[in-house]
XYZ file of C-alpha atoms in Angstrom:
153
model
C -0.170 -3.369 23.616
C 3.411 -2.566 22.554
C 4.856 -4.946 25.130
C 2.973 -7.854 23.549
C 4.094 -6.823 20.074
C 7.706 -6.608 21.210
C 7.354 -10.090 22.708
C 5.867 -11.345 19.439
C 8.820 -9.925 17.506
C 11.209 -11.686 19.897
C 9.338 -14.986 19.509
C 9.168 -14.770 15.719
C 12.848 -13.801 15.589
C 13.673 -16.995 17.510
C 11.590 -18.962 15.019
C 13.515 -17.355 12.145
C 16.809 -18.298 13.822
C 15.713 -21.897 14.381
C 14.191 -22.342 10.912
C 15.691 -19.777 8.524
C 14.283 -21.543 5.465
C 10.707 -21.559 6.776
C 8.735 -18.582 5.456
C 6.181 -18.613 8.292
C 8.455 -16.940 10.869
C 9.325 -14.122 8.477
C 5.681 -13.767 7.470
C 4.412 -13.497 11.035
C 7.170 -11.095 12.036
C 6.468 -8.913 8.979
C 2.838 -8.561 10.107
C 3.955 -7.284 13.502
C 6.482 -4.892 11.976
C 3.773 -3.609 9.648
C 1.408 -3.062 12.575
C 4.163 -1.013 14.235
C 4.723 0.943 10.978
C 8.307 -0.309 10.820
C 8.184 -0.466 7.043
C 11.879 -1.182 6.383
C 11.894 -4.194 8.695
C 8.532 -5.432 7.391
C 9.749 -5.093 3.801
C 12.905 -7.090 4.503
C 10.841 -9.934 5.994
C 8.250 -9.846 3.195
C 10.981 -10.017 0.578
C 12.453 -13.031 2.390
C 9.032 -14.722 2.354
C 8.782 -14.116 -1.394
C 12.291 -15.480 -1.892
C 11.288 -18.671 -0.079
C 7.722 -18.902 -1.402
C 7.290 -16.994 -4.671
C 3.747 -15.766 -5.337
C 2.731 -15.852 -1.664
C -0.445 -13.746 -1.791
C -0.187 -12.505 1.799
C 3.399 -11.376 1.313
C 2.590 -9.686 -2.001
C -0.297 -7.857 -0.346
C 1.785 -6.733 2.648
C 4.502 -5.509 0.291
C 1.884 -3.556 -1.697
C 0.683 -1.968 1.561
C 4.261 -1.066 2.497
C 4.956 0.425 -0.939
C 1.689 2.332 -0.877
C 2.538 3.841 2.501
C 6.096 4.757 1.511
C 5.259 6.657 -1.691
C 6.227 3.776 -3.984
C 2.781 3.415 -5.490
C 3.990 2.134 -8.866
C 5.596 -0.817 -7.067
C 2.388 -1.349 -5.072
C 0.454 -1.461 -8.354
C 2.829 -4.123 -9.694
C 2.290 -6.299 -6.605
C -1.499 -5.945 -6.748
C -1.420 -6.913 -10.438
C 0.701 -9.948 -9.532
C -1.919 -10.964 -6.946
C -4.716 -10.634 -9.508
C -2.708 -12.669 -12.044
C -2.693 -15.507 -9.498
C -6.284 -15.035 -8.335
C -8.451 -12.642 -10.376
C -11.465 -13.117 -8.066
C -10.460 -10.652 -5.345
C -12.722 -7.570 -5.488
C -10.935 -5.730 -2.657
C -7.603 -6.089 -4.465
C -9.211 -4.852 -7.699
C -10.611 -1.808 -5.861
C -7.246 -1.071 -4.247
C -5.539 -1.354 -7.613
C -8.029 1.082 -9.170
C -7.382 3.607 -6.362
C -3.616 3.372 -6.743
C -3.758 3.636 -10.523
C -5.967 6.725 -10.182
C -3.410 8.226 -7.784
C -0.666 7.689 -10.360
C -2.598 8.934 -13.371
C -1.615 12.484 -14.386
C -4.475 14.817 -15.131
C -4.997 18.262 -16.669
C -6.646 21.160 -14.859
C -6.917 24.753 -16.051
C -4.738 23.931 -19.052
C -1.768 22.499 -17.150
C -0.811 18.918 -16.517
C -0.787 18.135 -12.826
C 0.456 15.206 -10.820
C -0.846 14.480 -7.356
C 2.524 14.255 -5.527
C 4.016 17.420 -7.030
C 1.128 19.865 -7.050
C -1.520 18.600 -4.669
C -2.144 17.139 -1.265
C -4.690 14.345 -1.455
C -7.328 14.991 1.196
C -9.802 12.147 0.703
C -11.079 9.417 -1.569
C -14.663 9.612 -2.789
C -16.488 6.293 -2.608
C -20.011 5.390 -3.672
C -21.394 3.997 -0.421
C -24.067 1.912 -2.140
C -21.579 -0.028 -4.278
C -18.277 0.589 -2.488
C -16.760 1.662 -5.798
C -14.045 4.297 -5.923
C -15.384 7.349 -7.741
C -12.794 10.093 -7.270
C -10.765 12.173 -4.844
C -10.576 15.565 -3.139
C -7.300 17.445 -3.669
C -5.844 20.626 -2.204
C -3.691 22.767 -4.504
C -0.368 23.428 -2.720
C 0.194 26.763 -4.503
C -3.217 28.391 -4.307
C -4.826 26.814 -1.226
C -7.836 25.696 -3.280
C -9.704 22.413 -3.191
C -10.789 20.329 -6.171
C -13.029 17.335 -6.570
C -11.929 14.930 -9.302
C -14.325 12.229 -10.379
C -13.188 9.136 -12.233
C -14.944 7.947 -15.366
């Protein structure tokens, strides 16, 4: 309900005003902004959380999500690596990192080097449903209206 989310933003904004050096208000408000896809506002709050509490795993993760959704995947990769440096026992973070790194990795097809953002539209990830492991992606060639399946090693 948007009305409830707007009320939550108002409440968390009051908390930020009353306690500007407490990361919790910024953290909670960033979650609401992220839910509303207000990435610029969420990013500002997440960065404030990280200024107040460096290495906050929740804030690093939210920032990685924001970067991933705003075509800043290299920055998302850096945040996921920072999370794993703090706690290497997070399989979902490892899987997300592998997907993002695969998205960034250039590949060669029909003798030409391709990069996903420039030449293709990513249609879907391919996941092994028995293990949950990322195994590849389906791409559509922007120039030739063809589809390709790329499998990771």
